[in-house]
Short mmCIF file of C-alpha atoms in Angstrom, two decimals:
data_model
loop_
_atom_site.label_atom_id
_atom_site.label_comp_id
_atom_site.label_asym_id
_atom_site.label_seq_id
_atom_site.Cartn_x
_atom_site.Cartn_y
_atom_site.Cartn_z
CA MET A 1 49.47 112.40 72.87
CA THR A 2 49.31 113.17 69.23
CA GLN A 3 50.46 110.99 66.33
CA GLY A 4 54.14 110.76 66.43
CA GLU A 5 55.30 111.62 69.65
CA GLY A 6 55.11 107.95 70.77
CA GLU A 7 57.77 107.48 67.63
CA HIS A 8 59.59 110.57 68.89
CA SER A 9 59.69 109.05 72.58
CA THR A 10 61.63 106.03 71.23
CA GLY A 11 64.75 108.23 70.92
CA ALA A 12 65.62 108.29 74.62
CA ASP A 13 65.97 104.78 76.52
CA TRP A 14 67.45 106.40 79.68
CA LEU A 15 65.32 104.61 82.96
CA ARG A 16 67.24 105.13 86.00
CA PRO A 17 67.19 101.73 88.18
CA GLU A 18 65.86 102.06 92.00
CA SER A 19 68.28 103.06 94.39
CA ALA A 20 68.37 99.55 96.18
CA THR A 21 69.05 97.93 93.17
CA ILE A 22 72.12 100.24 92.36
CA ALA A 23 73.15 99.50 95.71
CA ALA A 24 73.00 96.02 95.13
CA LEU A 25 75.04 96.32 92.05
CA THR A 26 77.99 97.58 93.92
CA ARG A 27 78.21 94.21 95.96
CA LEU A 28 81.21 91.93 94.63
CA HIS A 29 78.77 89.13 93.16
CA PRO A 30 75.55 90.93 92.28
CA MET A 31 74.45 87.89 90.45
CA GLN A 32 73.76 86.41 94.04
CA ASN A 33 70.57 88.71 94.05
CA TRP A 34 69.46 88.21 90.78
CA ASP A 35 66.20 87.02 91.94
CA CYS A 36 65.61 90.59 93.37
CA LEU A 37 67.25 92.76 90.69
CA GLN A 38 65.30 91.18 87.93
CA ARG A 39 62.21 92.74 89.37
CA ASP A 40 63.70 96.34 88.20
CA PRO A 41 62.48 96.71 84.57
CA ALA A 42 64.91 99.70 84.57
CA LEU A 43 67.93 97.36 85.06
CA LEU A 44 66.63 94.83 82.66
CA LEU A 45 66.38 97.32 80.25
CA LEU A 46 69.95 98.46 80.85
CA ILE A 47 71.18 94.85 80.73
CA ALA A 48 69.35 94.49 77.40
CA ASN A 49 70.96 96.95 75.89
CA HIS A 50 74.43 95.90 76.96
CA LEU A 51 73.72 92.33 75.50
CA HIS A 52 75.68 90.89 72.55
CA HIS A 53 73.42 90.04 69.74
CA ARG A 54 74.41 86.70 69.31
CA VAL A 55 73.40 85.68 73.17
CA THR A 56 70.96 82.91 73.12
CA PRO A 57 68.29 81.88 75.52
CA GLY A 58 70.68 79.14 76.43
CA THR A 59 73.70 81.33 77.26
CA LEU A 60 71.36 84.18 78.73
CA THR A 61 72.26 83.75 82.40
CA GLU A 62 75.95 83.72 82.05
CA ALA A 63 75.87 86.80 79.66
CA ILE A 64 74.05 88.76 82.72
CA ALA A 65 76.70 87.61 85.28
CA ASP A 66 79.11 88.89 82.99
CA ILE A 67 77.68 92.41 82.52
CA LEU A 68 76.72 92.59 86.34
CA ASP A 69 80.36 91.36 87.33
CA SER A 70 81.85 94.05 85.16
CA ASP A 71 81.92 97.89 85.93
CA HIS A 72 80.41 99.11 82.78
CA LEU A 73 76.89 99.08 83.72
CA LEU A 74 77.58 100.96 86.88
CA ARG A 75 79.75 103.47 85.23
CA ARG A 76 76.67 104.05 82.63
CA ILE A 77 74.39 104.75 85.74
CA GLU A 78 76.86 107.19 87.34
CA ALA A 79 77.51 108.86 84.28
CA GLN A 80 73.90 109.48 83.48
CA LEU A 81 72.40 110.15 87.13
CA ASP A 82 71.83 113.61 86.50
CA GLN A 83 69.91 112.85 83.16
CA PRO A 84 65.86 113.39 83.42
CA SER A 85 64.40 109.98 84.17
CA ASP A 86 61.08 109.66 85.37
CA SER A 87 60.18 106.51 87.16
CA LEU A 88 57.49 103.91 85.89
CA GLN A 89 53.80 104.37 87.17
CA PRO A 90 53.12 102.29 90.28
CA SER A 91 50.43 100.62 88.32
CA THR A 92 52.51 99.88 85.28
CA LEU A 93 55.47 98.44 87.57
CA GLU A 94 53.17 96.26 89.51
CA ARG A 95 51.59 95.02 86.64
CA MET A 96 55.39 94.56 85.05
CA GLN A 97 56.29 92.38 88.38
CA ARG A 98 52.96 90.37 88.11
CA ARG A 99 53.76 89.32 84.74
CA LEU A 100 57.48 88.25 85.71
CA ASP A 101 55.88 86.52 88.70
CA LEU A 102 53.47 84.52 86.39
CA ALA A 103 56.62 83.97 84.15
CA THR A 104 58.81 82.62 87.04
CA ALA A 105 55.65 80.27 88.07
CA CYS A 106 54.99 78.93 84.89
CA SER A 107 58.96 78.23 84.30
CA LYS A 108 58.58 76.07 87.30
CA ILE A 109 55.16 74.46 86.98
CA LEU A 110 55.02 73.92 82.97
CA ALA A 111 59.24 73.02 83.13
CA TRP A 112 59.57 75.61 80.36
CA ASN A 113 63.07 74.86 78.99
CA ASP A 114 64.31 78.83 78.45
CA GLY A 115 62.98 79.53 81.82
CA PRO A 116 65.40 82.53 82.30
CA ALA A 117 65.35 84.04 79.27
CA ILE A 118 61.20 83.73 79.59
CA ARG A 119 61.69 85.58 82.85
CA PHE A 120 63.96 88.19 81.37
CA ALA A 121 61.69 88.82 78.58
CA ALA A 122 58.51 88.98 80.89
CA GLY A 123 60.06 91.50 82.80
CA LEU A 124 60.17 93.88 79.76
CA MET A 125 56.62 93.02 78.38
CA GLU A 126 55.61 96.53 78.59
CA ILE A 127 58.65 98.74 79.15
CA GLY A 128 57.55 100.76 76.05
CA LEU A 129 54.83 102.40 78.18
CA TYR A 130 57.71 104.29 79.61
CA PHE A 131 58.54 106.13 76.75
CA VAL A 132 54.99 106.92 75.61
CA ASP A 133 54.59 108.28 79.28
CA ASP A 134 51.28 106.10 79.78
CA ARG A 135 49.89 103.89 82.49
CA GLU A 136 47.54 101.65 80.29
CA ILE A 137 47.95 99.87 77.03
CA PRO A 138 44.96 100.49 74.46
CA SER A 139 42.98 97.51 73.94
CA SER A 140 43.59 97.02 70.39
CA ILE A 141 46.55 97.61 67.99
CA GLU A 142 44.44 100.63 66.06
CA LEU A 143 43.96 102.59 69.33
CA GLN A 144 47.42 102.44 70.27
CA VAL A 145 48.79 103.62 66.79
CA GLU A 146 45.92 106.16 67.16
CA LYS A 147 46.88 107.22 70.45
CA TRP A 148 50.68 106.97 69.99
CA GLY A 149 51.66 106.91 66.54
CA LEU A 150 52.86 103.51 66.57
CA HIS A 151 52.02 100.32 68.75
CA LEU A 152 53.69 98.79 71.46
CA GLY A 153 55.39 96.15 69.30
CA GLU A 154 56.69 98.42 67.28
CA ILE A 155 58.24 100.93 70.07
CA HIS A 156 60.31 97.63 71.44
CA ARG A 157 61.34 96.82 67.71
CA ARG A 158 63.05 100.29 67.60
CA LEU A 159 64.58 100.02 71.05
CA ALA A 160 65.67 96.53 69.96
CA ARG A 161 67.37 97.75 66.94
CA ARG A 162 68.96 100.66 67.93
CA ASN A 163 70.63 98.53 70.99
CA HIS A 164 71.31 95.58 68.89
CA TRP A 165 69.14 93.44 71.09
CA PRO A 166 69.30 89.67 70.46
CA VAL A 167 66.92 88.54 67.64
CA TRP A 168 64.80 85.87 69.65
CA LEU A 169 64.30 88.97 72.27
CA ARG A 170 63.67 91.57 69.71
CA GLU A 171 60.97 89.19 68.07
CA ALA A 172 59.25 87.94 71.24
CA LEU A 173 58.86 91.65 72.81
CA SER A 174 57.77 93.20 69.37
CA ARG A 175 55.34 90.30 68.54
CA TRP A 176 53.58 89.00 71.82
CA MET A 177 50.65 91.30 71.77
CA LEU A 178 50.23 90.63 67.69
CA PRO A 179 48.21 87.75 66.21
CA THR A 180 49.52 84.41 65.95
CA ARG A 181 51.20 83.38 62.93
CA PRO A 182 52.31 79.91 61.85
CA ALA A 183 56.10 80.98 61.44
CA ASP A 184 56.14 82.15 65.23
CA ALA A 185 58.34 79.01 66.50
CA ASN A 186 60.32 81.23 69.45
CA PRO A 187 59.50 79.50 72.64
CA VAL A 188 60.39 82.72 74.48
CA LEU A 189 57.45 84.46 72.29
CA GLN A 190 55.01 81.64 72.75
CA ALA A 191 55.46 81.83 76.61
CA LEU A 192 55.00 85.58 76.65
CA ARG A 193 51.88 84.85 74.88
CA VAL A 194 50.85 82.55 77.67
CA VAL A 195 51.66 84.76 80.33
CA ASP A 196 49.60 87.50 78.82
CA GLU A 197 46.44 85.14 78.74
CA LEU A 198 46.99 83.93 82.33
CA ASP A 199 47.51 87.68 83.55
CA ARG A 200 44.02 88.76 81.86
CA ALA A 201 42.31 85.75 83.49
CA LEU A 202 44.04 86.50 86.76
CA GLN A 203 42.27 89.80 86.38
CA GLN A 204 39.02 88.83 85.45
CA GLY A 205 39.21 86.13 88.29
CA SER A 206 38.08 83.21 86.25
CA LEU A 207 39.70 80.89 83.78
CA PRO A 208 37.51 80.25 81.06
CA ALA A 209 38.01 77.01 79.06
CA GLU A 210 39.40 78.50 76.09
CA ILE A 211 42.15 80.02 77.94
CA ILE A 212 43.02 76.42 79.25
CA ASN A 213 42.90 74.89 75.74
CA LYS A 214 45.04 77.86 74.44
CA CYS A 215 47.75 78.09 76.74
CA ASN A 216 47.57 74.02 77.38
CA LEU A 217 46.68 73.97 80.88
CA SER A 218 44.77 72.14 83.11
CA PRO A 219 43.01 73.36 86.16
CA GLU A 220 45.38 71.59 88.77
CA GLN A 221 48.40 73.47 86.90
CA PHE A 222 46.45 76.91 86.94
CA ARG A 223 45.76 76.51 90.67
CA LYS A 224 49.24 75.86 91.53
CA ILE A 225 50.43 79.04 89.40
CA VAL A 226 48.04 80.90 91.45
CA ILE A 227 49.45 79.72 94.95
CA MET A 228 53.09 80.26 93.84
CA ILE A 229 52.19 83.66 92.57
CA GLY A 230 50.86 84.39 96.12
CA GLU A 231 54.16 83.55 97.42
CA LEU A 232 56.22 85.98 95.39
CA LYS A 233 56.23 89.24 97.23
CA PHE A 234 55.69 92.68 95.08
CA ARG A 235 58.50 94.96 96.10
CA ARG A 236 57.22 98.83 95.90
CA PRO A 237 59.80 101.02 93.74
CA ALA A 238 62.24 102.74 96.27
CA ALA A 239 63.38 106.33 96.16
CA ASN A 240 66.50 107.62 94.72
CA PRO A 241 67.87 110.02 97.27
CA GLY A 242 71.53 111.14 97.42
CA LEU A 243 72.77 108.79 94.65
CA ARG A 244 75.43 110.91 93.32
CA PRO A 245 77.05 111.21 96.59
CA TRP A 246 78.22 107.89 97.62
CA LEU A 247 77.89 106.02 94.02
CA ALA A 248 81.64 106.75 93.06
CA ALA A 249 82.92 105.82 96.48
CA ALA A 250 80.75 102.16 96.24
CA LEU A 251 82.34 102.00 92.62
CA GLU A 252 85.88 102.70 94.37
CA THR A 253 85.49 100.34 97.17
CA ARG A 254 84.19 97.49 94.54
CA GLN A 255 87.19 98.02 92.55
CA GLN A 256 89.37 97.84 95.53
CA ALA A 257 87.63 94.59 96.84
CA ARG A 258 88.71 92.86 93.32
CA THR A 259 92.25 93.18 93.92
CA ASN A 260 92.11 90.18 95.74
CA ILE A 261 95.25 87.75 95.99
CA SER A 262 94.87 85.27 93.03
CA ASP A 263 93.59 81.34 93.43
CA GLU A 264 97.14 80.45 92.86
CA GLU A 265 98.32 82.52 95.87
CA MET A 266 95.17 81.37 97.97
CA ASP A 267 96.34 77.66 97.42
CA LEU A 268 99.86 78.60 98.17
CA LEU A 269 99.01 80.34 101.64
CA GLU A 270 96.67 77.37 102.45
CA ARG A 271 99.36 74.79 102.04
CA GLN A 272 101.75 77.03 103.79
CA VAL A 273 99.21 77.03 107.03
CA ALA A 274 98.70 73.49 106.73
CA GLN A 275 102.23 72.96 107.38
CA PRO A 276 103.36 72.01 110.87
CA LYS A 277 104.40 75.03 113.03
CA SER A 278 108.03 74.00 113.11
CA TYR A 279 108.44 74.68 109.44
CA LEU A 280 107.30 78.50 109.51
CA ASP A 281 109.04 81.06 111.46
CA GLU A 282 107.30 83.58 113.47
CA ALA A 283 107.55 86.06 110.92
CA ASP A 284 105.56 84.26 108.15
CA LEU A 285 103.11 83.20 110.84
CA ARG A 286 102.08 86.69 111.28
CA ASN A 287 102.13 87.57 107.81
CA GLN A 288 99.85 84.94 107.05
CA LYS A 289 97.55 86.13 109.70
CA LEU A 290 97.61 89.75 108.73
CA ARG A 291 96.69 88.93 105.18
CA SER A 292 93.88 86.49 106.24
CA LEU A 293 92.75 89.86 108.64
CA ALA A 294 93.21 91.94 105.48
CA GLU A 295 90.97 90.00 103.13
CA PHE A 296 88.33 89.58 106.08
CA ALA A 297 88.49 93.64 106.71
CA GLY A 298 88.00 94.31 103.17
CA GLY A 299 84.92 92.02 102.47
CA ALA A 300 83.41 93.29 105.84
CA SER A 301 84.20 96.97 104.66
CA HIS A 302 82.65 96.50 101.37
CA GLU A 303 79.31 94.89 102.66
CA ILE A 304 78.99 97.54 105.52
CA ASN A 305 79.67 100.66 103.06
CA ASN A 306 76.71 99.64 100.84
CA PRO A 307 73.92 99.97 103.50
CA LEU A 308 76.03 103.05 104.99
CA ALA A 309 75.61 104.57 101.39
CA ILE A 310 72.03 104.25 101.50
CA ILE A 311 71.47 105.52 105.13
CA SER A 312 73.60 108.37 104.29
CA GLY A 313 71.42 108.99 100.74
CA HIS A 314 68.16 108.94 102.43
CA ALA A 315 69.22 111.34 105.50
CA GLN A 316 70.71 113.85 103.11
CA TYR A 317 66.91 113.22 101.05
CA LEU A 318 65.14 113.88 104.33
CA LEU A 319 67.09 116.80 105.17
CA ASN A 320 66.46 118.58 102.19
CA HIS A 321 62.70 117.87 102.66
CA THR A 322 62.10 118.98 106.08
CA GLU A 323 62.12 122.71 107.74
CA GLU A 324 61.60 121.40 111.52
CA GLU A 325 65.14 122.22 113.27
CA LYS A 326 64.82 119.12 115.67
CA TRP A 327 64.90 116.71 112.49
CA GLN A 328 67.38 118.73 110.91
CA LYS A 329 69.65 118.49 113.84
CA ALA A 330 68.84 114.74 114.08
CA LEU A 331 69.85 114.23 110.42
CA TRP A 332 72.76 116.33 110.20
CA ALA A 333 73.93 114.06 113.24
CA ILE A 334 73.13 110.63 111.17
CA ILE A 335 74.83 112.20 108.35
CA ARG A 336 78.02 113.19 110.53
CA GLN A 337 78.18 109.87 112.06
CA THR A 338 77.84 108.01 108.58
CA GLU A 339 80.90 109.88 107.58
CA ARG A 340 82.63 109.02 110.42
CA VAL A 341 82.32 105.50 109.59
CA HIS A 342 82.94 105.99 106.10
CA ALA A 343 86.54 107.34 106.94
CA ILE A 344 87.17 104.41 109.02
CA LEU A 345 86.09 101.95 106.40
CA ASN A 346 88.55 103.90 104.23
CA ASP A 347 91.28 103.05 106.36
CA VAL A 348 90.39 99.53 106.64
CA MET A 349 90.28 99.50 103.02
CA ARG A 350 93.87 101.05 102.60
CA PHE A 351 94.99 98.27 105.07
CA ALA A 352 92.99 95.34 103.52
CA ARG A 353 93.14 96.32 99.66
CA PRO A 354 95.45 99.35 99.08
CA GLY A 355 95.45 99.01 95.38
CA LEU A 356 98.23 98.14 92.64
CA LEU A 357 101.57 99.41 93.17
CA HIS A 358 102.49 102.59 90.86
CA GLU A 359 106.19 102.20 91.06
CA GLU A 360 108.57 104.91 89.99
CA SER A 361 112.16 106.32 91.21
CA VAL A 362 111.69 107.61 94.64
CA ASP A 363 114.37 109.89 96.35
CA VAL A 364 114.19 108.17 100.37
CA GLY A 365 115.66 110.79 102.25
CA GLU A 366 113.38 113.33 100.22
CA VAL A 367 110.26 111.51 101.42
CA LEU A 368 111.70 111.38 105.05
CA GLN A 369 112.39 114.94 105.22
CA GLN A 370 108.84 115.90 103.95
CA LEU A 371 107.08 113.63 106.24
CA VAL A 372 109.47 115.70 109.21
CA ASN A 373 108.57 118.96 107.81
CA GLU A 374 104.68 118.10 107.14
CA TYR A 375 104.07 116.69 111.19
CA LYS A 376 106.04 119.45 112.68
CA PRO A 377 102.91 121.59 113.47
CA VAL A 378 101.69 118.33 114.86
CA ALA A 379 104.53 117.67 117.12
CA GLU A 380 105.39 121.10 118.30
CA PRO A 381 102.44 121.62 121.08
CA LYS A 382 104.06 118.51 122.72
CA ARG A 383 107.42 119.77 122.62
CA ILE A 384 108.66 116.95 120.31
CA SER A 385 111.59 117.25 117.71
CA LEU A 386 111.50 115.54 114.69
CA SER A 387 114.32 115.07 112.36
CA SER A 388 115.85 112.63 109.41
CA GLN A 389 119.23 111.32 109.31
CA ALA A 390 118.84 109.73 106.23
CA GLY A 391 122.40 109.15 104.10
CA GLN A 392 123.14 110.45 100.95
CA ALA A 393 121.11 110.54 98.01
CA LEU A 394 119.29 107.17 98.12
CA PHE A 395 117.18 106.02 95.46
CA ILE A 396 114.69 102.97 95.33
CA LYS A 397 111.82 101.72 93.11
CA ALA A 398 108.75 102.17 95.06
CA ASP A 399 105.20 103.68 94.87
CA ARG A 400 105.94 107.15 96.40
CA ALA A 401 102.53 107.76 97.56
CA GLN A 402 102.10 104.62 99.35
CA LEU A 403 105.75 104.25 100.73
CA LYS A 404 105.26 108.14 102.11
CA HIS A 405 101.84 106.96 103.72
CA GLY A 406 103.12 104.06 105.63
CA LEU A 407 106.32 105.86 107.03
CA GLY A 408 103.86 108.49 107.84
CA CYS A 409 101.83 106.27 110.02
CA LEU A 410 104.97 104.81 111.86
CA LEU A 411 105.87 108.90 112.54
CA VAL A 412 101.93 109.23 113.92
CA ASN A 413 102.58 106.27 116.13
CA SER A 414 105.81 107.70 117.63
CA ILE A 415 103.90 111.22 117.92
CA GLU A 416 100.95 109.63 119.88
CA ALA A 417 103.11 107.39 121.98
CA ILE A 418 105.37 110.76 123.35
CA VAL A 419 103.48 112.49 126.27
CA SER A 420 105.79 115.46 125.72
CA ASN A 421 109.05 116.73 125.78
CA GLY A 422 110.66 113.77 123.28
CA TRP A 423 111.98 113.08 119.84
CA ALA A 424 111.36 110.89 117.15
CA LYS A 425 113.96 110.55 114.04
CA PHE A 426 114.24 108.59 110.93
CA ASP A 427 117.49 106.99 109.94
CA THR A 428 118.43 104.56 106.78
CA THR A 429 121.05 102.00 106.54
CA ILE A 430 122.32 99.44 103.99
CA ASP A 431 123.20 95.92 104.68
CA ALA A 432 126.12 93.46 103.09
CA ASN A 433 123.75 92.21 101.01
CA GLY A 434 122.12 95.58 99.64
CA ALA A 435 118.96 95.38 101.61
CA LEU A 436 117.95 98.72 102.70
CA THR A 437 116.50 99.49 106.11
CA ILE A 438 114.25 102.69 106.77
CA ALA A 439 113.76 102.94 110.71
CA ILE A 440 112.36 105.42 113.17
CA GLU A 441 113.31 105.54 116.66
CA ASP A 442 111.78 107.43 119.48
CA SER A 443 111.60 108.44 123.06
CA GLY A 444 108.25 107.23 123.88
CA PRO A 445 107.64 104.17 126.03
CA GLY A 446 108.08 100.69 124.55
CA ILE A 447 105.62 97.69 124.04
CA PRO A 448 105.11 95.18 126.75
CA ALA A 449 106.44 91.56 125.46
CA SER A 450 103.03 90.06 125.84
CA GLN A 451 101.36 92.75 123.30
CA ILE A 452 104.40 92.12 120.82
CA ASP A 453 102.94 89.41 118.64
CA HIS A 454 99.72 91.53 118.07
CA ILE A 455 101.05 95.02 117.73
CA PHE A 456 100.54 95.05 114.14
CA ASP A 457 96.83 93.71 114.34
CA PRO A 458 94.25 96.32 113.48
CA PHE A 459 92.40 97.74 116.11
CA PHE A 460 94.01 95.49 118.79
CA SER A 461 92.36 96.39 121.91
CA GLY A 462 95.22 95.71 124.26
CA ARG A 463 97.86 98.12 122.77
CA SER A 464 99.73 100.13 125.13
CA ALA A 465 97.84 103.43 125.66
CA GLY A 466 98.94 106.11 123.21
CA ARG A 467 100.55 103.81 120.97
CA GLY A 468 99.47 102.08 117.85
CA LYS A 469 95.78 102.67 118.22
CA GLY A 470 93.74 102.17 114.98
CA LEU A 471 95.25 100.95 111.79
CA GLY A 472 98.57 102.86 111.32
CA LEU A 473 101.10 99.76 112.46
CA SER A 474 98.32 97.83 110.30
CA ILE A 475 98.94 99.96 107.08
CA ALA A 476 102.54 100.28 107.60
CA TRP A 477 102.98 96.48 107.47
CA ARG A 478 100.55 96.35 104.37
CA VAL A 479 102.85 98.80 102.45
CA ALA A 480 106.20 96.87 103.71
CA ASP A 481 104.71 93.56 102.29
CA LEU A 482 103.50 94.72 98.87
CA HIS A 483 106.89 96.15 98.54
CA GLY A 484 108.43 92.71 99.04
CA GLY A 485 109.83 93.87 102.31
CA SER A 486 108.82 93.38 106.06
CA ILE A 487 108.70 95.22 109.24
CA ARG A 488 109.71 94.67 112.78
CA TYR A 489 109.63 96.25 115.99
CA SER A 490 113.44 96.30 117.03
CA PRO A 491 114.00 98.30 120.20
CA LYS A 492 117.50 98.90 121.53
CA PRO A 493 118.27 97.31 125.09
CA ASN A 494 117.51 100.19 127.41
CA GLY A 495 117.42 102.19 124.61
CA PRO A 496 114.62 103.98 122.48
CA THR A 497 111.53 102.44 120.68
CA ARG A 498 112.40 101.25 117.16
CA PHE A 499 110.56 100.24 114.17
CA GLU A 500 112.23 99.08 111.04
CA ILE A 501 110.83 98.54 107.41
CA GLU A 502 113.14 96.67 105.40
CA LEU A 503 113.29 96.34 101.62
CA PRO A 504 115.08 93.87 99.38
CA SER A 505 118.21 94.59 97.41
CA ASP A 506 116.26 94.65 93.79
CA ARG A 507 114.62 97.60 94.99
CA LEU A 508 118.07 99.91 95.45
CA GLN A 509 118.76 102.42 92.57
CA ASN A 510 122.24 104.49 92.33
CA SER A 511 121.86 108.37 92.59
CA LEU A 512 120.65 108.70 88.77
CA GLY A 513 117.55 106.61 89.53
CA ARG A 514 118.81 103.33 87.59
CA MET A 515 118.70 99.71 89.53
CA SER A 516 122.19 99.06 91.32
CA ALA A 517 124.30 96.50 89.26
#
């Protein structure tokens, strides 16, 4: 590399994190995995570039948690996945992670006050090597300048200035390899110099007396540091196959998982559950149970989606790198099954956390007729007639897409329950208090009394054959609940099977789409 190339190389600071790192970032609370995440220098660089310049060593942990909890970092990764990015050389990565381990051990054994900041900086001590595409640091500042056009500290300084790193981080990373000055009072800088000296001693297999004195260490402290480093495992870099297909979906799942009920709502639910059963009617108990199931389902789906995405990504990567037919068939089978599981998880997430309502004026009769028209091709092979007997133009304030999806689940439930030669129909009524009821009746078999309490439970295994399999009724309940309404199974004596969704009067609008008086 000729002089000046190193200076030019600092103009691009995109270094792609490992695939395992990106997968961990999509979890709801990525800070819980910080001990592993901080071993990826590419992630540390991204975080450094997102730190506010006023962050101090004492507030660094809180700032990192805020960055990881936001979606901005992942959106940045997603936007730049297609940008060229080479990985760090394995030898460089191993040395950088070894220095992070040294900083971790020293922080504990020597009781350094700014341990988190020191570990963060130690993980970036040689990040500049990436930008000069080199494996090793030349032994002297002069040789670095001769080879790269500038020395490692200057590369770090330019990165810091362009990305507005905090002053303490900029100073530590741009000066740890330079001679000590009387004004060097930065404790993070001083710690990095100790880490550098100890790393050199470790590689030489000895601890000269001058190193002990220079680092203010005792032989016993050094022995403890060496033992602790041996307990810290070096994690080899993972490949990055198939990131693009699933990262957007993982981001969406994470966002859906964040639409959790508030702390106040959770406190209210806990108080209500603590009440004696006599104070709660059956509908309240059922709704509380279903909300709890929804929370569990949403969390479980999110946790399953992350390893599933990695499995799919690696399978796609291997498929693109093998020509043997037997392996291609096996990999396609893996990919198809992961897609099937992903589709199931999407349904679970629609039940658990369907997202915020986007309310508008909705013509109920129009929605019901659309459903009838759309599902006729599904019903006709079984000779099932579909119809809607909704009254005059009836407008409500609702989320059109979610309302249609919930009512569609009820219609599918009816079609699946009818063996053949039957019918299903929608109708609407408004009671004296102005509440709207949207009902669906069908000629299919009813539900045994022993199963009614569980009819809206997701994946209830005891349902009658052909009716209510999967999540359809659960999603219909969720849609009604989101709109402030309720759903019930209301069969007529010796008559058809009937499900009713009741929406409160404040959702009713007049024919012009305005709220009723």
